[in-house]
JSON list of C-alpha atoms in Angstrom, two decimals:
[
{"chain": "A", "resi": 37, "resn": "UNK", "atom": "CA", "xyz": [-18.88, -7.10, 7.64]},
{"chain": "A", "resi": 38, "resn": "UNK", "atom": "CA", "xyz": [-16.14, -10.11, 7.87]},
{"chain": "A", "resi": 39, "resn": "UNK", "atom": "CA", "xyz": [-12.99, -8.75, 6.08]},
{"chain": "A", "resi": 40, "resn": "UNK", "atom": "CA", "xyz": [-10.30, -10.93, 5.46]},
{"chain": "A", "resi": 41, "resn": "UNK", "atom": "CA", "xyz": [-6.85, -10.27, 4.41]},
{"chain": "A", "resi": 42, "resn": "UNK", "atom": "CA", "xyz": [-4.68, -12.97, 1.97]},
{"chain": "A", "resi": 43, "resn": "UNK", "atom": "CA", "xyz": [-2.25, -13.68, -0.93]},
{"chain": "A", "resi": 44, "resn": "UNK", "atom": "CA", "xyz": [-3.90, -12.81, -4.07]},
{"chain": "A", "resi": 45, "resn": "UNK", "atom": "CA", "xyz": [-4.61, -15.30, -6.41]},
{"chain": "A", "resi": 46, "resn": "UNK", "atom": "CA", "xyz": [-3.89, -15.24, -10.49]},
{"chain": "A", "resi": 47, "resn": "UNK", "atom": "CA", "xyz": [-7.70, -15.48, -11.22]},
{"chain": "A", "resi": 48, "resn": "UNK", "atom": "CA", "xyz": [-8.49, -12.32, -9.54]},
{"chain": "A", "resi": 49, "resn": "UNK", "atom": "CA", "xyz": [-6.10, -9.82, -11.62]},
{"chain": "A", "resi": 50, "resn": "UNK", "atom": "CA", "xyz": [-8.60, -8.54, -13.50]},
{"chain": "A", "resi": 51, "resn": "UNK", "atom": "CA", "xyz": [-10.99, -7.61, -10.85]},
{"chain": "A", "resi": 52, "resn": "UNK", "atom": "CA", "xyz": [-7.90, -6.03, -9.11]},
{"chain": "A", "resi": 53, "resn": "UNK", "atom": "CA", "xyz": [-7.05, -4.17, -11.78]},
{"chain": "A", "resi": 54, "resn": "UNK", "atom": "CA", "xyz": [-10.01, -2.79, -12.21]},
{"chain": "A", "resi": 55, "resn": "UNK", "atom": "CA", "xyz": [-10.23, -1.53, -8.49]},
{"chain": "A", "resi": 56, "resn": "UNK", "atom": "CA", "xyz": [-6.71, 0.23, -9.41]},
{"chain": "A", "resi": 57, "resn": "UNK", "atom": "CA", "xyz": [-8.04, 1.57, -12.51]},
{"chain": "A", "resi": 58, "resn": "UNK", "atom": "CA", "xyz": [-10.75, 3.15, -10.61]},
{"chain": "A", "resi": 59, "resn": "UNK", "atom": "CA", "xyz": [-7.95, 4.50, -7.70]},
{"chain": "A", "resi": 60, "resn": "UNK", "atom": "CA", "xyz": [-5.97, 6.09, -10.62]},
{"chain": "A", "resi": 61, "resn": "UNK", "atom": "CA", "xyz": [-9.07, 7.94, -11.49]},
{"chain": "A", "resi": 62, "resn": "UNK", "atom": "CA", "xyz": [-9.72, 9.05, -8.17]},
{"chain": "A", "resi": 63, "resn": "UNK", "atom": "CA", "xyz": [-6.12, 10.24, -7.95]},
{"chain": "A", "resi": 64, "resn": "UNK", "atom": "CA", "xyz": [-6.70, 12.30, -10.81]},
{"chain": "A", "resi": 65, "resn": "UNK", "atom": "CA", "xyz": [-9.87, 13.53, -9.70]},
{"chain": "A", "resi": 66, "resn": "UNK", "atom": "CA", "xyz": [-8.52, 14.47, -5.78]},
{"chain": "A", "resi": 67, "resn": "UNK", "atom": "CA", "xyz": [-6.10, 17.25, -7.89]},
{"chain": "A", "resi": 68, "resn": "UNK", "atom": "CA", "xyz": [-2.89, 14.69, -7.56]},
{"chain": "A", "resi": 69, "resn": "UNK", "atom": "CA", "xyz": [0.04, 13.30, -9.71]},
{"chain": "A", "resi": 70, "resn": "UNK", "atom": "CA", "xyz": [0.11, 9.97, -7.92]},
{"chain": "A", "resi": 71, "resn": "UNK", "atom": "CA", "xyz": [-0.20, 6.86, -10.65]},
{"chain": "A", "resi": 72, "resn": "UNK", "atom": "CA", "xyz": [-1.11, 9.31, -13.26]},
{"chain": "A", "resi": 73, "resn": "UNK", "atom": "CA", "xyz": [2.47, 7.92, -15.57]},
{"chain": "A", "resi": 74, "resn": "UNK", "atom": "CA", "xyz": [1.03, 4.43, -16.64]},
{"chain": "A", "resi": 75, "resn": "UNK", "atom": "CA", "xyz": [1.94, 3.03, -13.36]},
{"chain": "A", "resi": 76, "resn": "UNK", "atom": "CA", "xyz": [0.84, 0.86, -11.81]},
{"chain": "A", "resi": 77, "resn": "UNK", "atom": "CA", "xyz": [-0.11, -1.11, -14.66]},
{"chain": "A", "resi": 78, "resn": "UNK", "atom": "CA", "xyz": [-2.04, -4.74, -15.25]},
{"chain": "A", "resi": 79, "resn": "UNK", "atom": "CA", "xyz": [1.27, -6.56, -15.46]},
{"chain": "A", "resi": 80, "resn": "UNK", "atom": "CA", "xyz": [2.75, -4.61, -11.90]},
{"chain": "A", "resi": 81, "resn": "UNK", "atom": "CA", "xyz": [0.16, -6.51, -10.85]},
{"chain": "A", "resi": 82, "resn": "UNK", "atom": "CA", "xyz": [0.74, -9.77, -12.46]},
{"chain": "A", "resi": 83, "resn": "UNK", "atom": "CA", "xyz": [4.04, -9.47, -11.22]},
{"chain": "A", "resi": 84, "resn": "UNK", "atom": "CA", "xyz": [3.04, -8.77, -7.72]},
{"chain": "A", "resi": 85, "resn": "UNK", "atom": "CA", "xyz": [1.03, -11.80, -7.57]},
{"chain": "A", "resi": 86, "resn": "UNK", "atom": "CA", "xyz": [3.43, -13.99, -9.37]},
{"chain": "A", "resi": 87, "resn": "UNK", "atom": "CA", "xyz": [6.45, -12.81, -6.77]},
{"chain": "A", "resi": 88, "resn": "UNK", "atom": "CA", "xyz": [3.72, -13.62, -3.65]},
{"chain": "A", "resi": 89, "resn": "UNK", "atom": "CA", "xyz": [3.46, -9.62, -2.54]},
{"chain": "A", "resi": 90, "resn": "UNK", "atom": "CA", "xyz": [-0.27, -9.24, -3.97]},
{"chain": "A", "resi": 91, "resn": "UNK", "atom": "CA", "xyz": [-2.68, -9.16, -1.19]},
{"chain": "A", "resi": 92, "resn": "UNK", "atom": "CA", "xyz": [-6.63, -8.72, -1.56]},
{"chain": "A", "resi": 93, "resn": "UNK", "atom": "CA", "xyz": [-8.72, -7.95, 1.07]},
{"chain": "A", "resi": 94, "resn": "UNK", "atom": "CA", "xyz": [-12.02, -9.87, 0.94]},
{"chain": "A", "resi": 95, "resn": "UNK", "atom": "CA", "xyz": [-15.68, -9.35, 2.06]},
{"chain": "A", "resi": 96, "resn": "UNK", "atom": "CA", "xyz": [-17.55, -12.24, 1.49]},
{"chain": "A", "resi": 97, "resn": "UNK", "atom": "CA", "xyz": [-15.94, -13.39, -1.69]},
{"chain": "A", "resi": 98, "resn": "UNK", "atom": "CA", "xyz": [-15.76, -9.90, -3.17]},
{"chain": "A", "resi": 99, "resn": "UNK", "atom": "CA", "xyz": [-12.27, -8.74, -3.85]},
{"chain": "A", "resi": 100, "resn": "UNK", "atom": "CA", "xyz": [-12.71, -5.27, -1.87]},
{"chain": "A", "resi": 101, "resn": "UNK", "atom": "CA", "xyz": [-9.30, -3.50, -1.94]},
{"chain": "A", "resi": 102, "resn": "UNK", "atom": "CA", "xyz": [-5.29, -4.71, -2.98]},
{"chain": "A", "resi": 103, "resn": "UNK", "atom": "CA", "xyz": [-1.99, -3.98, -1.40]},
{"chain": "A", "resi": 104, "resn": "UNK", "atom": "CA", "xyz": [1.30, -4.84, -2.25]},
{"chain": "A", "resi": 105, "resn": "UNK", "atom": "CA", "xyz": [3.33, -6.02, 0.93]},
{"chain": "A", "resi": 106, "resn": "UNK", "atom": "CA", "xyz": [7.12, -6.47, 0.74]},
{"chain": "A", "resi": 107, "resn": "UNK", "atom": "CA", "xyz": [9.32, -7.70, 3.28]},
{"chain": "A", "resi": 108, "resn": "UNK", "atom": "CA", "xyz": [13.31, -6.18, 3.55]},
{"chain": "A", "resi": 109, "resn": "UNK", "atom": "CA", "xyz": [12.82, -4.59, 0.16]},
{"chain": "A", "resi": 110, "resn": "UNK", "atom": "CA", "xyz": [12.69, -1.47, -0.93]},
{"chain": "A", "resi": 111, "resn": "UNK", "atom": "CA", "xyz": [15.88, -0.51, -2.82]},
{"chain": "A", "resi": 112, "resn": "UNK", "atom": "CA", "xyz": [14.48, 3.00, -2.97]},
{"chain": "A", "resi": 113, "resn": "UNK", "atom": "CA", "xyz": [14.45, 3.14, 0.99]},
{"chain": "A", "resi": 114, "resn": "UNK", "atom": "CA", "xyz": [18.11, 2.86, 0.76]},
{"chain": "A", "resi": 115, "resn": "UNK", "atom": "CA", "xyz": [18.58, 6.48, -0.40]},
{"chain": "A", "resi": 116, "resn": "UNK", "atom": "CA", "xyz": [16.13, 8.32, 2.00]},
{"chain": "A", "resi": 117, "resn": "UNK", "atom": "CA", "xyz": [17.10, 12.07, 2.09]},
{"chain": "A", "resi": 118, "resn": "UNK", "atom": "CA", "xyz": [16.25, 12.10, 6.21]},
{"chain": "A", "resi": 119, "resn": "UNK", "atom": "CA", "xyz": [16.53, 9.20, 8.80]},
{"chain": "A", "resi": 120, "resn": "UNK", "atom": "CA", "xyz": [14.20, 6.08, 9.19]},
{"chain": "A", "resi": 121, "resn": "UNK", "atom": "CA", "xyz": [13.58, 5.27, 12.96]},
{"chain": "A", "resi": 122, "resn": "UNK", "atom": "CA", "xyz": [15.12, 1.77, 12.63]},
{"chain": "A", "resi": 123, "resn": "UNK", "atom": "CA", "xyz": [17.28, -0.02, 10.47]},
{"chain": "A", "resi": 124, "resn": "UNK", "atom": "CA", "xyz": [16.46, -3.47, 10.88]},
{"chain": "A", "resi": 125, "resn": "UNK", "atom": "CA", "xyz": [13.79, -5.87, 9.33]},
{"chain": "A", "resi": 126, "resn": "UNK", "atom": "CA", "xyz": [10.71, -4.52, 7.70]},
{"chain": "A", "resi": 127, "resn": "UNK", "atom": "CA", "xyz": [7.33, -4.38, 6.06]},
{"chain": "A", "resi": 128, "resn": "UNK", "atom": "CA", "xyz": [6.60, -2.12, 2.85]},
{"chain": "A", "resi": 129, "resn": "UNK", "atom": "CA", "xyz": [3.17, -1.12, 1.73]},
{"chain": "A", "resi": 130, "resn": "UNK", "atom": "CA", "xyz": [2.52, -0.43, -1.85]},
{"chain": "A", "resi": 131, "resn": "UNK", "atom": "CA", "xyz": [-0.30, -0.23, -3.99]},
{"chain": "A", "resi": 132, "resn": "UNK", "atom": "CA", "xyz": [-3.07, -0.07, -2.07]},
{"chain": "A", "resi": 133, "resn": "UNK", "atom": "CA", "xyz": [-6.79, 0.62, -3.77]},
{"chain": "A", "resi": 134, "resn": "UNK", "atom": "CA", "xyz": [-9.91, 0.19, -2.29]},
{"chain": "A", "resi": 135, "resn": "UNK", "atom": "CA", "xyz": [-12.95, -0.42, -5.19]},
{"chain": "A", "resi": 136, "resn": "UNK", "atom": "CA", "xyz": [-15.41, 2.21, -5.52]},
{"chain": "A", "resi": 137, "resn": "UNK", "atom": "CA", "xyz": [-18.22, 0.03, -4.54]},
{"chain": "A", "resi": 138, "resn": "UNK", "atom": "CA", "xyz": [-16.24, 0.02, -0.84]},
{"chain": "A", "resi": 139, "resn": "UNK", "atom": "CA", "xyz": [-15.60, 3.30, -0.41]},
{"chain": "A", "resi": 140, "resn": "UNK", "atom": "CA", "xyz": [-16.38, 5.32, 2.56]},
{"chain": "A", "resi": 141, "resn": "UNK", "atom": "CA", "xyz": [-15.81, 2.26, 5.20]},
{"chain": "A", "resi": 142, "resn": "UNK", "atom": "CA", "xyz": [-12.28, 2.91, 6.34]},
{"chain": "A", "resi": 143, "resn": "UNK", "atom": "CA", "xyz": [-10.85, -0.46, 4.52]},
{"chain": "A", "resi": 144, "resn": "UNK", "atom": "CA", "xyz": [-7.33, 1.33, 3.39]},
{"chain": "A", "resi": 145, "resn": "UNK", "atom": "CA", "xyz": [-7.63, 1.71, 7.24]},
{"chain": "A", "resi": 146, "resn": "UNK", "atom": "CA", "xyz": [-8.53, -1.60, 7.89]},
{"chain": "A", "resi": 147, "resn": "UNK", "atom": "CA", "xyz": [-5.58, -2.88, 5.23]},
{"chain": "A", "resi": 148, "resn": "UNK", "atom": "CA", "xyz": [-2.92, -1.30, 7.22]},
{"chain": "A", "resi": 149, "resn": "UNK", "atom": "CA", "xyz": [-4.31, -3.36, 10.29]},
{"chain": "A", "resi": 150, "resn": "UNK", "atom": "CA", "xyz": [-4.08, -6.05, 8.45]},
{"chain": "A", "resi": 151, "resn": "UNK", "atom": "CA", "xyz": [-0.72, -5.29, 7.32]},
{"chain": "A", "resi": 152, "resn": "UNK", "atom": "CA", "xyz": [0.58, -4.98, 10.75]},
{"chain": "A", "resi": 153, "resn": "UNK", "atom": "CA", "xyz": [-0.95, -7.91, 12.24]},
{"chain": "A", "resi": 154, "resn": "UNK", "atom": "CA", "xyz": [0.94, -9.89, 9.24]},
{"chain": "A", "resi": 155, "resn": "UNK", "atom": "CA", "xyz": [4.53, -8.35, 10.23]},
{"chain": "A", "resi": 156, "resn": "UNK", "atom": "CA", "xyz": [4.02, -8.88, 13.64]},
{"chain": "A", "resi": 157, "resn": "UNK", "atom": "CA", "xyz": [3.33, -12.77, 12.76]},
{"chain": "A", "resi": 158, "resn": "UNK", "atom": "CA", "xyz": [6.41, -12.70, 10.68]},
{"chain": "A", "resi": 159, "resn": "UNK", "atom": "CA", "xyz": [8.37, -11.25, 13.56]},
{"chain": "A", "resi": 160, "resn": "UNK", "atom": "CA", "xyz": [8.85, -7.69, 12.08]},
{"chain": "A", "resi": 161, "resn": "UNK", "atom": "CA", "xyz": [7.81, -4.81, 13.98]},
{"chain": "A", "resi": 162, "resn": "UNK", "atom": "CA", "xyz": [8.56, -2.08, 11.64]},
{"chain": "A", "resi": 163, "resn": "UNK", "atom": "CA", "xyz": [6.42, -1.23, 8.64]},
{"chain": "A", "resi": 164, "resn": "UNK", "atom": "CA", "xyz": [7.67, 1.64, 5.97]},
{"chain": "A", "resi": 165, "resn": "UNK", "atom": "CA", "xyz": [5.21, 3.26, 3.46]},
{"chain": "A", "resi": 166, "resn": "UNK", "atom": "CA", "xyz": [5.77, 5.96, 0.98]},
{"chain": "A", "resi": 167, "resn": "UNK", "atom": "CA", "xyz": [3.32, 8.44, -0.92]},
{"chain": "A", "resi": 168, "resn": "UNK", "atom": "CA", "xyz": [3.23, 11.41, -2.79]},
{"chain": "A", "resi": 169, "resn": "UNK", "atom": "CA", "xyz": [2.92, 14.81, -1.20]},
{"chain": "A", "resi": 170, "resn": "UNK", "atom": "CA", "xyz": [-0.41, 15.85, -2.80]},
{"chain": "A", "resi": 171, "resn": "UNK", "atom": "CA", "xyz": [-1.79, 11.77, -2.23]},
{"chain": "A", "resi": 172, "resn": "UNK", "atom": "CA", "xyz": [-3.93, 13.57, 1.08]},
{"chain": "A", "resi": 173, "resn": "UNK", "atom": "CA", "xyz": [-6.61, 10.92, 1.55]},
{"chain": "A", "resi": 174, "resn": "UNK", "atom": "CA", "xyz": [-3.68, 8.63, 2.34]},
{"chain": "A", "resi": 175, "resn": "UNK", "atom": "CA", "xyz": [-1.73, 10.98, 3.87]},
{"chain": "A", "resi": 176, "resn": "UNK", "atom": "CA", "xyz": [-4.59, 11.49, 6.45]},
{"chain": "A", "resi": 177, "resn": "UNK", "atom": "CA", "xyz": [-4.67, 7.57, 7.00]},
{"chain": "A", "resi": 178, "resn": "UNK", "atom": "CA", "xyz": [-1.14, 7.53, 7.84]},
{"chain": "A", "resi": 179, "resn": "UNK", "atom": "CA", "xyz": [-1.15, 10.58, 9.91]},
{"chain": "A", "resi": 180, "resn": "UNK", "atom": "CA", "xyz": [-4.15, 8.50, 11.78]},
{"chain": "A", "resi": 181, "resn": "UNK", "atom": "CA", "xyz": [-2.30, 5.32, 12.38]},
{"chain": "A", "resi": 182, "resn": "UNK", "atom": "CA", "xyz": [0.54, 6.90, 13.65]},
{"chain": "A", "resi": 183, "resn": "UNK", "atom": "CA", "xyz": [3.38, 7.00, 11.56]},
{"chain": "A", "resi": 184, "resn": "UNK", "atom": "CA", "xyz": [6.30, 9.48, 11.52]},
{"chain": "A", "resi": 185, "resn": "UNK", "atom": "CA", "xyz": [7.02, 11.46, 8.47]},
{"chain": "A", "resi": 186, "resn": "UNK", "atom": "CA", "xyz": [10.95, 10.32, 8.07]},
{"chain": "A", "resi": 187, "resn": "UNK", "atom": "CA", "xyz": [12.16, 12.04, 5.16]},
{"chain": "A", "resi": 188, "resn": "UNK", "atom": "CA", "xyz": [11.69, 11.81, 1.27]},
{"chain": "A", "resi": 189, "resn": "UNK", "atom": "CA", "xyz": [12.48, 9.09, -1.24]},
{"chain": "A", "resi": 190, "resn": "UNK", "atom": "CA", "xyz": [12.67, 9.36, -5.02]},
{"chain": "A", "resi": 191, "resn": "UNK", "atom": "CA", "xyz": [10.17, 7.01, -7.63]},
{"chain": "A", "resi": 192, "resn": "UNK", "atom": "CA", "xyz": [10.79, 7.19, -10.91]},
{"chain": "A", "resi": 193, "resn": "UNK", "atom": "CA", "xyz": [12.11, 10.15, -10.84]},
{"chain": "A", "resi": 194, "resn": "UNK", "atom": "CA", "xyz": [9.91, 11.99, -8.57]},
{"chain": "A", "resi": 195, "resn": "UNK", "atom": "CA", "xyz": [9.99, 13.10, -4.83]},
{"chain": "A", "resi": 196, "resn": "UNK", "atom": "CA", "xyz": [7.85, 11.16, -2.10]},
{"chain": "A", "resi": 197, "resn": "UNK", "atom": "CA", "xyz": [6.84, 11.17, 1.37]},
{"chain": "A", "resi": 198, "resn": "UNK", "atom": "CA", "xyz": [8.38, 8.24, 3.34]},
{"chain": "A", "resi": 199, "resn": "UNK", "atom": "CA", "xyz": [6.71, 7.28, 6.65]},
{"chain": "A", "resi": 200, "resn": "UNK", "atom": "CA", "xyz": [7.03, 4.64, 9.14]},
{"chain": "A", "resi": 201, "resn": "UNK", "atom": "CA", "xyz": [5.61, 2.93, 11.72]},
{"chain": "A", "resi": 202, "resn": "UNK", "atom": "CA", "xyz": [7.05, 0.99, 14.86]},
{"chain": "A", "resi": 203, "resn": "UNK", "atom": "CA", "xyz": [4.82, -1.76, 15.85]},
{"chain": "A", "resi": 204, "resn": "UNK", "atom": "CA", "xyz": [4.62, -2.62, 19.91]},
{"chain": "A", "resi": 205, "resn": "UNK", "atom": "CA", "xyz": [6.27, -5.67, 20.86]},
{"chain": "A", "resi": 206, "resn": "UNK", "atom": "CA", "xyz": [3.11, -8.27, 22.33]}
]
């Protein structure tokens, strides 16, 4: 298959919305509180795209997962109860759902890929990612890519797990 990463577009909102709709489920399902509040909602999304942070990742035409990727801000990151490896520019992942007609193939894997190749071409080397304690499926892909566990950040009132990742200079 020939993924491709880019911007999101207004016209595909409600296809990803649907894949998050079906992520929320399978939050609920895998035992966990993650996105279980009415968040992330249709017009996060709207606003994600409208701001230029919405990113789809495409096979063939078929919007096949979503991510939310922020550069230098994260006011939450600010207030992490441990210590970040560096403290200069970087990437934020949010939001990321894969449809359930792609599950199975490793693309919030392939995402994060895609995710570093775009900081690296934006000169950041640094990417910072958050999830909740009891979110394991990603906890497993971020254990797998190699990021440190730096300390916890609060969302809406709740605790989360703050990782990142230093990228190798090329």
């Amino acid at each position: 298959m020939n993924y491709h990463f880019r911007q999101a577009s207004e016209s595909e909102v409600p296809k990803i919305w649907e894949i998050i709709q079906q992520a929320i489920v399978r939050r609920k399902n895998d035992g966990s509180q993650q996105w279980q509040d009415g968040y992330p909602n249709e017009d996060v999304i709207k606003q994600d795209i409208t701001k230029g942070i919405g990113y789809v990742l495409i096979d063939d035409n078929i919007v096949a997962g979503y991510a939310a990727i922020l550069f230098n801000d994260e006011p939450a990151y600010e207030q992490l109860k441990g210590a970040w490896l560096t403290n200069g520019d970087f990437a934020v992942v949010h939001r990321v759902a894969i449809s359930d007609d792609y599950l199975g193939k490793g693309l919030a894997h392939k995402i994060f890929l895609f995710v570093e190749d775009l900081a690296k071409g934006n000169n950041i080397f640094s990417i910072k990612v958050d999830t909740n304690f009891d979110n394991i499926p990603m906890l497993k892909i971020l254990e797998k890519l190699g990021y440190t566990y730096c300390g916890e950040v609060t969302f809406r009132g709740s605790f989360r797990k703050a990782f990142e990742k230093i990228l190798p200079i090329s």
